[in-house]
mmCIF file with all atom_site columns, C-alpha atoms and ligand atoms in Angstrom:
data_model
loop_
_atom_site.group_PDB
_atom_site.id
_atom_site.type_symbol
_atom_site.label_atom_id
_atom_site.label_alt_id
_atom_site.label_comp_id
_atom_site.label_asym_id
_atom_site.label_entity_id
_atom_site.label_seq_id
_atom_site.pdbx_PDB_ins_code
_atom_site.Cartn_x
_atom_site.Cartn_y
_atom_site.Cartn_z
_atom_site.occupancy
_atom_site.B_iso_or_equiv
_atom_site.pdbx_formal_charge
_atom_site.auth_seq_id
_atom_site.auth_comp_id
_atom_site.auth_asym_id
_atom_site.auth_atom_id
_atom_site.pdbx_PDB_model_num
ATOM   1   C CA . MET W 1 1   ? -204.967 -34.655 -102.906 1.00 51.00 ? 1   MET W CA 1
ATOM   2   C CA . PRO W 1 2   ? -201.683 -36.589 -103.406 1.00 53.00 ? 2   PRO W CA 1
ATOM   3   C CA . PRO W 1 3   ? -198.972 -36.328 -100.745 1.00 55.00 ? 3   PRO W CA 1
ATOM   4   C CA . ARG W 1 4   ? -196.631 -33.435 -100.999 1.00 58.00 ? 4   ARG W CA 1
ATOM   5   C CA . ALA W 1 5   ? -193.765 -34.274 -103.335 1.00 48.00 ? 5   ALA W CA 1
ATOM   6   C CA . THR W 1 6   ? -190.974 -35.116 -100.836 1.00 51.00 ? 6   THR W CA 1
ATOM   7   C CA . ALA W 1 7   ? -187.472 -34.856 -102.056 1.00 52.00 ? 7   ALA W CA 1
ATOM   8   C CA . ALA W 1 8   ? -185.195 -37.674 -100.867 1.00 46.00 ? 8   ALA W CA 1
ATOM   9   C CA . THR W 1 9   ? -183.322 -35.256 -98.518  1.00 55.00 ? 9   THR W CA 1
ATOM   10  C CA . ASP W 1 10  ? -186.617 -33.941 -96.910  1.00 81.00 ? 10  ASP W CA 1
ATOM   11  C CA . ARG W 1 11  ? -187.808 -35.128 -93.598  1.00 92.00 ? 11  ARG W CA 1
ATOM   12  C CA . LEU W 1 12  ? -191.293 -36.657 -93.536  1.00 96.00 ? 12  LEU W CA 1
ATOM   13  C CA . ARG W 1 13  ? -193.838 -33.987 -92.549  1.00 96.00 ? 13  ARG W CA 1
ATOM   14  C CA . VAL W 1 14  ? -196.045 -35.347 -89.797  1.00 98.00 ? 14  VAL W CA 1
ATOM   15  C CA . VAL W 1 15  ? -199.252 -33.839 -88.500  1.00 98.00 ? 15  VAL W CA 1
ATOM   16  C CA . VAL W 1 16  ? -200.435 -35.414 -85.107  1.00 98.00 ? 16  VAL W CA 1
ATOM   17  C CA . LEU W 1 17  ? -204.040 -35.531 -83.932  1.00 98.00 ? 17  LEU W CA 1
ATOM   18  C CA . VAL W 1 18  ? -204.576 -35.630 -80.185  1.00 98.00 ? 18  VAL W CA 1
ATOM   19  C CA . SER W 1 19  ? -207.412 -35.424 -77.637  1.00 98.00 ? 19  SER W CA 1
ATOM   20  C CA . GLY W 1 20  ? -205.856 -35.990 -74.289  1.00 96.00 ? 20  GLY W CA 1
ATOM   21  C CA . THR W 1 21  ? -202.655 -36.106 -72.288  1.00 97.00 ? 21  THR W CA 1
ATOM   22  C CA . GLY W 1 22  ? -200.461 -36.574 -75.419  1.00 97.00 ? 22  GLY W CA 1
ATOM   23  C CA . SER W 1 23  ? -197.816 -38.899 -73.997  1.00 98.00 ? 23  SER W CA 1
ATOM   24  C CA . LEU W 1 24  ? -197.699 -40.599 -77.377  1.00 98.00 ? 24  LEU W CA 1
ATOM   25  C CA . LEU W 1 25  ? -197.186 -37.169 -78.997  1.00 98.00 ? 25  LEU W CA 1
ATOM   26  C CA . GLN W 1 26  ? -194.441 -36.477 -76.467  1.00 98.00 ? 26  GLN W CA 1
ATOM   27  C CA . ALA W 1 27  ? -192.585 -39.622 -77.513  1.00 98.00 ? 27  ALA W CA 1
ATOM   28  C CA . ILE W 1 28  ? -193.038 -38.770 -81.253  1.00 98.00 ? 28  ILE W CA 1
ATOM   29  C CA . LEU W 1 29  ? -191.637 -35.242 -80.568  1.00 98.00 ? 29  LEU W CA 1
ATOM   30  C CA . GLU W 1 30  ? -188.721 -36.431 -78.593  1.00 98.00 ? 30  GLU W CA 1
ATOM   31  C CA . ALA W 1 31  ? -187.757 -38.977 -81.215  1.00 98.00 ? 31  ALA W CA 1
ATOM   32  C CA . GLN W 1 32  ? -187.756 -36.523 -84.142  1.00 97.00 ? 32  GLN W CA 1
ATOM   33  C CA . ASP W 1 33  ? -184.575 -36.893 -86.177  1.00 95.00 ? 33  ASP W CA 1
ATOM   34  C CA . GLU W 1 34  ? -183.489 -36.601 -89.767  1.00 95.00 ? 34  GLU W CA 1
ATOM   35  C CA . ARG W 1 35  ? -186.299 -38.964 -90.905  1.00 96.00 ? 35  ARG W CA 1
ATOM   36  C CA . TYR W 1 36  ? -189.401 -37.061 -89.771  1.00 97.00 ? 36  TYR W CA 1
ATOM   37  C CA . ARG W 1 37  ? -190.573 -33.889 -88.027  1.00 97.00 ? 37  ARG W CA 1
ATOM   38  C CA . VAL W 1 38  ? -193.925 -32.832 -86.555  1.00 98.00 ? 38  VAL W CA 1
ATOM   39  C CA . VAL W 1 39  ? -195.229 -29.763 -88.399  1.00 98.00 ? 39  VAL W CA 1
ATOM   40  C CA . LYS W 1 40  ? -198.509 -29.358 -86.633  1.00 98.00 ? 40  LYS W CA 1
ATOM   41  C CA . VAL W 1 41  ? -200.652 -30.773 -83.852  1.00 98.00 ? 41  VAL W CA 1
ATOM   42  C CA . VAL W 1 42  ? -204.402 -30.654 -84.161  1.00 98.00 ? 42  VAL W CA 1
ATOM   43  C CA . ALA W 1 43  ? -206.952 -31.418 -81.398  1.00 98.00 ? 43  ALA W CA 1
ATOM   44  C CA . ASP W 1 44  ? -210.642 -31.612 -81.070  1.00 98.00 ? 44  ASP W CA 1
ATOM   45  C CA . LYS W 1 45  ? -210.578 -29.778 -77.764  1.00 98.00 ? 45  LYS W CA 1
ATOM   46  C CA . PRO W 1 46  ? -208.091 -27.995 -75.517  1.00 98.00 ? 46  PRO W CA 1
ATOM   47  C CA . CYS W 1 47  ? -205.909 -30.618 -73.987  1.00 98.00 ? 47  CYS W CA 1
ATOM   48  C CA . ARG W 1 48  ? -202.444 -31.392 -72.509  1.00 98.00 ? 48  ARG W CA 1
ATOM   49  C CA . GLY W 1 49  ? -201.313 -32.674 -75.955  1.00 98.00 ? 49  GLY W CA 1
ATOM   50  C CA . ILE W 1 50  ? -201.829 -29.145 -77.410  1.00 98.00 ? 50  ILE W CA 1
ATOM   51  C CA . ASP W 1 51  ? -199.890 -27.643 -74.495  1.00 98.00 ? 51  ASP W CA 1
ATOM   52  C CA . ARG W 1 52  ? -197.008 -30.018 -75.204  1.00 98.00 ? 52  ARG W CA 1
ATOM   53  C CA . ALA W 1 53  ? -196.831 -28.890 -78.799  1.00 98.00 ? 53  ALA W CA 1
ATOM   54  C CA . ARG W 1 54  ? -197.024 -25.194 -77.858  1.00 98.00 ? 54  ARG W CA 1
ATOM   55  C CA . GLU W 1 55  ? -194.118 -25.641 -75.373  1.00 97.00 ? 55  GLU W CA 1
ATOM   56  C CA . ARG W 1 56  ? -192.054 -26.688 -78.405  1.00 97.00 ? 56  ARG W CA 1
ATOM   57  C CA . ASP W 1 57  ? -193.367 -23.876 -80.559  1.00 97.00 ? 57  ASP W CA 1
ATOM   58  C CA . ILE W 1 58  ? -195.066 -26.332 -82.912  1.00 98.00 ? 58  ILE W CA 1
ATOM   59  C CA . ASP W 1 59  ? -198.029 -24.965 -84.921  1.00 98.00 ? 59  ASP W CA 1
ATOM   60  C CA . THR W 1 60  ? -201.335 -26.089 -83.198  1.00 98.00 ? 60  THR W CA 1
ATOM   61  C CA . GLU W 1 61  ? -204.992 -25.795 -84.081  1.00 98.00 ? 61  GLU W CA 1
ATOM   62  C CA . ILE W 1 62  ? -208.116 -26.863 -82.132  1.00 98.00 ? 62  ILE W CA 1
ATOM   63  C CA . VAL W 1 63  ? -211.128 -27.877 -84.285  1.00 98.00 ? 63  VAL W CA 1
ATOM   64  C CA . GLU W 1 64  ? -214.101 -28.458 -81.993  1.00 97.00 ? 64  GLU W CA 1
ATOM   65  C CA . MET W 1 65  ? -217.001 -30.458 -83.190  1.00 96.00 ? 65  MET W CA 1
ATOM   66  C CA . GLY W 1 66  ? -220.291 -28.518 -83.440  1.00 93.00 ? 66  GLY W CA 1
ATOM   67  C CA . ALA W 1 67  ? -223.710 -29.862 -84.475  1.00 92.00 ? 67  ALA W CA 1
ATOM   68  C CA . ASP W 1 68  ? -222.632 -30.688 -88.006  1.00 97.00 ? 68  ASP W CA 1
ATOM   69  C CA . ARG W 1 69  ? -220.245 -33.598 -88.136  1.00 96.00 ? 69  ARG W CA 1
ATOM   70  C CA . ALA W 1 70  ? -219.627 -33.311 -91.844  1.00 97.00 ? 70  ALA W CA 1
ATOM   71  C CA . GLU W 1 71  ? -218.637 -29.748 -91.550  1.00 97.00 ? 71  GLU W CA 1
ATOM   72  C CA . TRP W 1 72  ? -216.275 -30.655 -88.681  1.00 98.00 ? 72  TRP W CA 1
ATOM   73  C CA . ASN W 1 73  ? -214.641 -33.253 -90.897  1.00 98.00 ? 73  ASN W CA 1
ATOM   74  C CA . THR W 1 74  ? -214.043 -30.676 -93.590  1.00 98.00 ? 74  THR W CA 1
ATOM   75  C CA . CYS W 1 75  ? -212.732 -28.136 -91.116  1.00 98.00 ? 75  CYS W CA 1
ATOM   76  C CA . LEU W 1 76  ? -210.343 -30.824 -89.550  1.00 98.00 ? 76  LEU W CA 1
ATOM   77  C CA . ALA W 1 77  ? -209.091 -31.752 -93.024  1.00 98.00 ? 77  ALA W CA 1
ATOM   78  C CA . ASP W 1 78  ? -208.437 -28.027 -93.843  1.00 98.00 ? 78  ASP W CA 1
ATOM   79  C CA . ALA W 1 79  ? -206.504 -27.659 -90.631  1.00 98.00 ? 79  ALA W CA 1
ATOM   80  C CA . VAL W 1 80  ? -204.382 -30.685 -91.390  1.00 98.00 ? 80  VAL W CA 1
ATOM   81  C CA . ASP W 1 81  ? -204.035 -29.763 -95.035  1.00 98.00 ? 81  ASP W CA 1
ATOM   82  C CA . ALA W 1 82  ? -202.577 -26.293 -94.181  1.00 98.00 ? 82  ALA W CA 1
ATOM   83  C CA . ALA W 1 83  ? -199.486 -28.083 -92.844  1.00 98.00 ? 83  ALA W CA 1
ATOM   84  C CA . GLN W 1 84  ? -198.951 -30.075 -96.075  1.00 96.00 ? 84  GLN W CA 1
ATOM   85  C CA . PRO W 1 85  ? -198.369 -33.321 -94.310  1.00 96.00 ? 85  PRO W CA 1
ATOM   86  C CA . ASP W 1 86  ? -196.902 -36.503 -95.794  1.00 96.00 ? 86  ASP W CA 1
ATOM   87  C CA . ILE W 1 87  ? -198.515 -38.451 -92.970  1.00 97.00 ? 87  ILE W CA 1
ATOM   88  C CA . VAL W 1 88  ? -201.246 -37.856 -90.329  1.00 98.00 ? 88  VAL W CA 1
ATOM   89  C CA . VAL W 1 89  ? -200.915 -39.720 -86.960  1.00 98.00 ? 89  VAL W CA 1
ATOM   90  C CA . SER W 1 90  ? -204.016 -40.187 -84.827  1.00 98.00 ? 90  SER W CA 1
ATOM   91  C CA . ALA W 1 91  ? -202.358 -40.649 -81.401  1.00 98.00 ? 91  ALA W CA 1
ATOM   92  C CA . GLY W 1 92  ? -204.990 -40.767 -78.732  1.00 96.00 ? 92  GLY W CA 1
ATOM   93  C CA . PHE W 1 93  ? -207.498 -38.807 -80.969  1.00 97.00 ? 93  PHE W CA 1
ATOM   94  C CA . MET W 1 94  ? -210.831 -39.875 -79.635  1.00 94.00 ? 94  MET W CA 1
ATOM   95  C CA . LYS W 1 95  ? -213.078 -38.915 -82.506  1.00 96.00 ? 95  LYS W CA 1
ATOM   96  C CA . ILE W 1 96  ? -213.923 -41.070 -85.597  1.00 96.00 ? 96  ILE W CA 1
ATOM   97  C CA . LEU W 1 97  ? -212.600 -39.599 -88.787  1.00 97.00 ? 97  LEU W CA 1
ATOM   98  C CA . GLY W 1 98  ? -215.361 -39.396 -91.455  1.00 97.00 ? 98  GLY W CA 1
ATOM   99  C CA . GLU W 1 99  ? -215.694 -39.219 -95.187  1.00 96.00 ? 99  GLU W CA 1
ATOM   100 C CA . GLY W 1 100 ? -214.921 -35.619 -95.571  1.00 97.00 ? 100 GLY W CA 1
ATOM   101 C CA . PHE W 1 101 ? -211.487 -36.169 -93.868  1.00 98.00 ? 101 PHE W CA 1
ATOM   102 C CA . LEU W 1 102 ? -210.659 -39.529 -95.389  1.00 97.00 ? 102 LEU W CA 1
ATOM   103 C CA . ARG W 1 103 ? -211.476 -38.492 -98.908  1.00 96.00 ? 103 ARG W CA 1
ATOM   104 C CA . ARG W 1 104 ? -208.369 -36.228 -98.640  1.00 96.00 ? 104 ARG W CA 1
ATOM   105 C CA . PHE W 1 105 ? -206.184 -38.218 -96.285  1.00 96.00 ? 105 PHE W CA 1
ATOM   106 C CA . GLU W 1 106 ? -206.988 -41.995 -96.538  1.00 95.00 ? 106 GLU W CA 1
ATOM   107 C CA . GLY W 1 107 ? -203.779 -43.946 -97.216  1.00 94.00 ? 107 GLY W CA 1
ATOM   108 C CA . ARG W 1 108 ? -201.797 -41.389 -95.357  1.00 95.00 ? 108 ARG W CA 1
ATOM   109 C CA . THR W 1 109 ? -203.584 -41.388 -91.945  1.00 97.00 ? 109 THR W CA 1
ATOM   110 C CA . ILE W 1 110 ? -202.471 -43.959 -89.322  1.00 98.00 ? 110 ILE W CA 1
ATOM   111 C CA . ASN W 1 111 ? -203.824 -44.729 -85.843  1.00 98.00 ? 111 ASN W CA 1
ATOM   112 C CA . THR W 1 112 ? -202.364 -46.322 -82.801  1.00 98.00 ? 112 THR W CA 1
ATOM   113 C CA . HIS W 1 113 ? -204.691 -48.654 -80.846  1.00 98.00 ? 113 HIS W CA 1
ATOM   114 C CA . PRO W 1 114 ? -204.070 -50.160 -77.403  1.00 98.00 ? 114 PRO W CA 1
ATOM   115 C CA . ALA W 1 115 ? -204.958 -53.738 -78.278  1.00 98.00 ? 115 ALA W CA 1
ATOM   116 C CA . LEU W 1 116 ? -204.047 -56.455 -80.820  1.00 98.00 ? 116 LEU W CA 1
ATOM   117 C CA . LEU W 1 117 ? -206.574 -55.793 -83.637  1.00 98.00 ? 117 LEU W CA 1
ATOM   118 C CA . PRO W 1 118 ? -208.834 -57.162 -84.925  1.00 98.00 ? 118 PRO W CA 1
ATOM   119 C CA . ALA W 1 119 ? -209.626 -57.981 -81.272  1.00 98.00 ? 119 ALA W CA 1
ATOM   120 C CA . PHE W 1 120 ? -210.977 -55.353 -78.942  1.00 98.00 ? 120 PHE W CA 1
ATOM   121 C CA . LYS W 1 121 ? -211.698 -52.455 -81.330  1.00 98.00 ? 121 LYS W CA 1
ATOM   122 C CA . GLY W 1 122 ? -213.235 -49.301 -80.159  1.00 96.00 ? 122 GLY W CA 1
ATOM   123 C CA . ALA W 1 123 ? -212.638 -46.741 -77.360  1.00 95.00 ? 123 ALA W CA 1
ATOM   124 C CA . HIS W 1 124 ? -212.265 -49.389 -74.578  1.00 97.00 ? 124 HIS W CA 1
ATOM   125 C CA . GLY W 1 125 ? -209.755 -51.732 -75.998  1.00 98.00 ? 125 GLY W CA 1
ATOM   126 C CA . VAL W 1 126 ? -207.763 -52.102 -72.833  1.00 98.00 ? 126 VAL W CA 1
ATOM   127 C CA . ARG W 1 127 ? -210.833 -52.567 -70.525  1.00 98.00 ? 127 ARG W CA 1
ATOM   128 C CA . ASP W 1 128 ? -212.432 -55.012 -72.995  1.00 98.00 ? 128 ASP W CA 1
ATOM   129 C CA . ALA W 1 129 ? -209.305 -57.190 -73.242  1.00 98.00 ? 129 ALA W CA 1
ATOM   130 C CA . LEU W 1 130 ? -208.978 -57.274 -69.471  1.00 98.00 ? 130 LEU W CA 1
ATOM   131 C CA . GLU W 1 131 ? -212.671 -58.152 -68.963  1.00 98.00 ? 131 GLU W CA 1
ATOM   132 C CA . TYR W 1 132 ? -212.428 -60.881 -71.647  1.00 98.00 ? 132 TYR W CA 1
ATOM   133 C CA . GLY W 1 133 ? -209.489 -62.429 -69.649  1.00 98.00 ? 133 GLY W CA 1
ATOM   134 C CA . VAL W 1 134 ? -206.869 -62.502 -72.417  1.00 98.00 ? 134 VAL W CA 1
ATOM   135 C CA . LYS W 1 135 ? -203.344 -63.304 -71.266  1.00 98.00 ? 135 LYS W CA 1
ATOM   136 C CA . VAL W 1 136 ? -201.663 -61.269 -74.009  1.00 98.00 ? 136 VAL W CA 1
ATOM   137 C CA . THR W 1 137 ? -202.801 -58.003 -75.578  1.00 98.00 ? 137 THR W CA 1
ATOM   138 C CA . GLY W 1 138 ? -200.731 -55.173 -76.997  1.00 98.00 ? 138 GLY W CA 1
ATOM   139 C CA . SER W 1 139 ? -200.464 -52.270 -79.447  1.00 98.00 ? 139 SER W CA 1
ATOM   140 C CA . THR W 1 140 ? -201.445 -51.949 -83.097  1.00 98.00 ? 140 THR W CA 1
ATOM   141 C CA . VAL W 1 141 ? -200.633 -49.311 -85.658  1.00 98.00 ? 141 VAL W CA 1
ATOM   142 C CA . HIS W 1 142 ? -202.934 -49.391 -88.606  1.00 98.00 ? 142 HIS W CA 1
ATOM   143 C CA . PHE W 1 143 ? -204.122 -47.288 -91.510  1.00 97.00 ? 143 PHE W CA 1
ATOM   144 C CA . VAL W 1 144 ? -207.339 -45.505 -90.830  1.00 98.00 ? 144 VAL W CA 1
ATOM   145 C CA . ASP W 1 145 ? -210.289 -46.376 -93.112  1.00 97.00 ? 145 ASP W CA 1
ATOM   146 C CA . ALA W 1 146 ? -213.981 -45.673 -92.820  1.00 95.00 ? 146 ALA W CA 1
ATOM   147 C CA . GLY W 1 147 ? -214.590 -48.326 -90.145  1.00 95.00 ? 147 GLY W CA 1
ATOM   148 C CA . VAL W 1 148 ? -213.678 -48.172 -86.481  1.00 96.00 ? 148 VAL W CA 1
ATOM   149 C CA . ASP W 1 149 ? -210.197 -49.701 -86.117  1.00 96.00 ? 149 ASP W CA 1
ATOM   150 C CA . THR W 1 150 ? -210.655 -51.815 -89.180  1.00 97.00 ? 150 THR W CA 1
ATOM   151 C CA . GLY W 1 151 ? -207.886 -50.436 -91.487  1.00 97.00 ? 151 GLY W CA 1
ATOM   152 C CA . SER W 1 152 ? -204.945 -52.545 -92.675  1.00 97.00 ? 152 SER W CA 1
ATOM   153 C CA . ILE W 1 153 ? -202.420 -53.409 -89.950  1.00 98.00 ? 153 ILE W CA 1
ATOM   154 C CA . ILE W 1 154 ? -198.958 -51.914 -90.262  1.00 98.00 ? 154 ILE W CA 1
ATOM   155 C CA . ALA W 1 155 ? -197.339 -53.276 -87.148  1.00 98.00 ? 155 ALA W CA 1
ATOM   156 C CA . GLN W 1 156 ? -198.182 -54.848 -83.798  1.00 98.00 ? 156 GLN W CA 1
ATOM   157 C CA . ARG W 1 157 ? -196.377 -55.615 -80.520  1.00 98.00 ? 157 ARG W CA 1
ATOM   158 C CA . PRO W 1 158 ? -197.643 -57.838 -77.701  1.00 98.00 ? 158 PRO W CA 1
ATOM   159 C CA . VAL W 1 159 ? -197.922 -56.971 -73.951  1.00 98.00 ? 159 VAL W CA 1
ATOM   160 C CA . ALA W 1 160 ? -198.433 -59.751 -71.405  1.00 98.00 ? 160 ALA W CA 1
ATOM   161 C CA . VAL W 1 161 ? -201.392 -59.274 -68.961  1.00 98.00 ? 161 VAL W CA 1
ATOM   162 C CA . ARG W 1 162 ? -200.547 -59.737 -65.273  1.00 98.00 ? 162 ARG W CA 1
ATOM   163 C CA . ALA W 1 163 ? -202.923 -61.461 -62.861  1.00 97.00 ? 163 ALA W CA 1
ATOM   164 C CA . ASP W 1 164 ? -203.071 -58.290 -60.722  1.00 97.00 ? 164 ASP W CA 1
ATOM   165 C CA . ASP W 1 165 ? -203.551 -55.907 -63.612  1.00 98.00 ? 165 ASP W CA 1
ATOM   166 C CA . GLU W 1 166 ? -206.257 -53.252 -63.505  1.00 98.00 ? 166 GLU W CA 1
ATOM   167 C CA . GLU W 1 167 ? -207.144 -51.127 -66.573  1.00 98.00 ? 167 GLU W CA 1
ATOM   168 C CA . ALA W 1 168 ? -204.741 -48.270 -65.596  1.00 98.00 ? 168 ALA W CA 1
ATOM   169 C CA . SER W 1 169 ? -201.754 -50.480 -64.951  1.00 98.00 ? 169 SER W CA 1
ATOM   170 C CA . LEU W 1 170 ? -202.256 -52.487 -68.121  1.00 98.00 ? 170 LEU W CA 1
ATOM   171 C CA . HIS W 1 171 ? -202.853 -49.345 -70.225  1.00 98.00 ? 171 HIS W CA 1
ATOM   172 C CA . GLU W 1 172 ? -199.665 -47.826 -68.954  1.00 98.00 ? 172 GLU W CA 1
ATOM   173 C CA . ARG W 1 173 ? -197.543 -50.835 -70.008  1.00 98.00 ? 173 ARG W CA 1
ATOM   174 C CA . ILE W 1 174 ? -199.299 -50.870 -73.382  1.00 98.00 ? 174 ILE W CA 1
ATOM   175 C CA . LYS W 1 175 ? -198.741 -47.158 -73.740  1.00 98.00 ? 175 LYS W CA 1
ATOM   176 C CA . LYS W 1 176 ? -194.964 -47.677 -73.163  1.00 98.00 ? 176 LYS W CA 1
ATOM   177 C CA . VAL W 1 177 ? -195.024 -50.130 -76.148  1.00 98.00 ? 177 VAL W CA 1
ATOM   178 C CA . GLU W 1 178 ? -197.289 -47.872 -78.205  1.00 98.00 ? 178 GLU W CA 1
ATOM   179 C CA . ARG W 1 179 ? -194.717 -44.996 -77.840  1.00 98.00 ? 179 ARG W CA 1
ATOM   180 C CA . GLU W 1 180 ? -191.934 -47.125 -79.169  1.00 98.00 ? 180 GLU W CA 1
ATOM   181 C CA . LEU W 1 181 ? -194.000 -48.669 -81.922  1.00 98.00 ? 181 LEU W CA 1
ATOM   182 C CA . ILE W 1 182 ? -195.354 -45.388 -83.317  1.00 98.00 ? 182 ILE W CA 1
ATOM   183 C CA . VAL W 1 183 ? -191.818 -43.947 -83.450  1.00 98.00 ? 183 VAL W CA 1
ATOM   184 C CA . ASP W 1 184 ? -190.527 -47.037 -85.244  1.00 98.00 ? 184 ASP W CA 1
ATOM   185 C CA . VAL W 1 185 ? -193.397 -46.788 -87.801  1.00 98.00 ? 185 VAL W CA 1
ATOM   186 C CA . LEU W 1 186 ? -192.794 -43.119 -88.475  1.00 98.00 ? 186 LEU W CA 1
ATOM   187 C CA . ARG W 1 187 ? -189.061 -43.785 -89.022  1.00 96.00 ? 187 ARG W CA 1
ATOM   188 C CA . ALA W 1 188 ? -189.952 -46.488 -91.532  1.00 96.00 ? 188 ALA W CA 1
ATOM   189 C CA . ALA W 1 189 ? -192.593 -44.473 -93.558  1.00 96.00 ? 189 ALA W CA 1
ATOM   190 C CA . GLN W 1 190 ? -191.729 -43.478 -97.039  1.00 92.00 ? 190 GLN W CA 1
ATOM   191 C CA . PRO W 1 191 ? -194.008 -41.610 -99.362  1.00 86.00 ? 191 PRO W CA 1
ATOM   192 C CA . ARG W 1 192 ? -194.245 -43.370 -102.793 1.00 83.00 ? 192 ARG W CA 1
ATOM   193 C CA . GLY W 1 193 ? -196.380 -41.568 -105.378 1.00 75.00 ? 193 GLY W CA 1
ATOM   194 C CA . GLU W 1 194 ? -199.767 -41.047 -103.817 1.00 71.00 ? 194 GLU W CA 1
ATOM   195 C CA . GLU W 1 195 ? -199.307 -43.797 -101.204 1.00 79.00 ? 195 GLU W CA 1
ATOM   196 C CA . LEU W 1 196 ? -197.250 -44.350 -98.062  1.00 89.00 ? 196 LEU W CA 1
ATOM   197 C CA . PHE W 1 197 ? -194.996 -47.314 -97.890  1.00 92.00 ? 197 PHE W CA 1
ATOM   198 C CA . ILE W 1 198 ? -194.295 -48.583 -94.379  1.00 94.00 ? 198 ILE W CA 1
ATOM   199 C CA . GLN W 1 199 ? -192.365 -51.773 -93.720  1.00 90.00 ? 199 GLN W CA 1
ATOM   200 C CA . LEU W 1 200 ? -190.800 -52.520 -90.381  1.00 89.00 ? 200 LEU W CA 1
ATOM   201 C CA . ALA W 1 201 ? -188.019 -54.961 -90.038  1.00 80.00 ? 201 ALA W CA 1
ATOM   202 C CA . ASP W 1 202 ? -189.139 -58.041 -88.089  1.00 73.00 ? 202 ASP W CA 1
HETATM 203 C C1 . GRF D 2 .   ? -203.326 -44.445 -76.167  1.00 77.98 ? 301 GRF D C1 1
HETATM 204 O O1 . GRF D 2 .   ? -203.406 -45.724 -75.527  1.00 77.98 ? 301 GRF D O1 1
HETATM 205 C C2 . GRF D 2 .   ? -204.101 -44.533 -77.547  1.00 77.98 ? 301 GRF D C2 1
HETATM 206 O O2 . GRF D 2 .   ? -203.886 -45.779 -78.192  1.00 77.98 ? 301 GRF D O2 1
HETATM 207 C C3 . GRF D 2 .   ? -205.462 -44.387 -77.068  1.00 77.98 ? 301 GRF D C3 1
HETATM 208 O O3 . GRF D 2 .   ? -205.375 -43.314 -76.178  1.00 77.98 ? 301 GRF D O3 1
HETATM 209 C C4 . GRF D 2 .   ? -204.102 -43.365 -75.518  1.00 77.98 ? 301 GRF D C4 1
HETATM 210 C C5 . GRF D 2 .   ? -203.516 -41.982 -75.709  1.00 77.98 ? 301 GRF D C5 1
HETATM 211 O O4 . GRF D 2 .   ? -202.623 -41.678 -74.665  1.00 77.98 ? 301 GRF D O4 1
HETATM 212 N N1 . GRF D 2 .   ? -206.418 -44.204 -78.122  1.00 77.98 ? 301 GRF D N1 1
HETATM 213 P P1 . GRF D 2 .   ? -201.886 -40.264 -74.615  1.00 77.98 ? 301 GRF D P1 1
HETATM 214 O O5 . GRF D 2 .   ? -202.956 -39.178 -74.654  1.00 77.98 ? 301 GRF D O5 1
HETATM 215 O O6 . GRF D 2 .   ? -201.007 -40.141 -75.798  1.00 77.98 ? 301 GRF D O6 1
HETATM 216 O O7 . GRF D 2 .   ? -201.166 -40.169 -73.336  1.00 77.98 ? 301 GRF D O7 1
#
């Protein structure tokens, strides 16, 4: 389905997908302005992210995965579609989005990843970077495609690794950068026809 026709004066309609504490969601919510607004938060399980949305009276839905993954993808897409988003943000959403979802939302779904892709894809990007011994890692915002963290890159920011870093300390510094970057990306996003155009100033 093409993106909702957005008049120039409309704010971008954002649906956020979460699974956990939702600190990225919180940053997205606090930075809402005339450029975008969060119209719904969807999770795969009860979580703090859902609570944060409810505290602000934002529409929420939990779509738990049962035995049938294809059916879950369709239900998730229906939950998102109900809010008529221009853009879907996976912000700490820990499930892989499958064909039934992407058929309807590819090109309009972005993800924030705590490493500099294409290095350290997957669920343990912070730990893997630390174990490899890199001196610089960071945050990537990218379009979601059928692979795991393989979609085209929209924006990246670096974070220096410290000699005494542990996974938690490094992840916290990366998340600080992730929060700023995802807000900058949302502020730069513009629906154009059936695609989203996102270009950040250098
Ligand atoms: C972020 O680092 C995100 O990139 C990763 O999970 C973390 C989510 O943090 N996939 P929070 O739930 O928003 O606090």
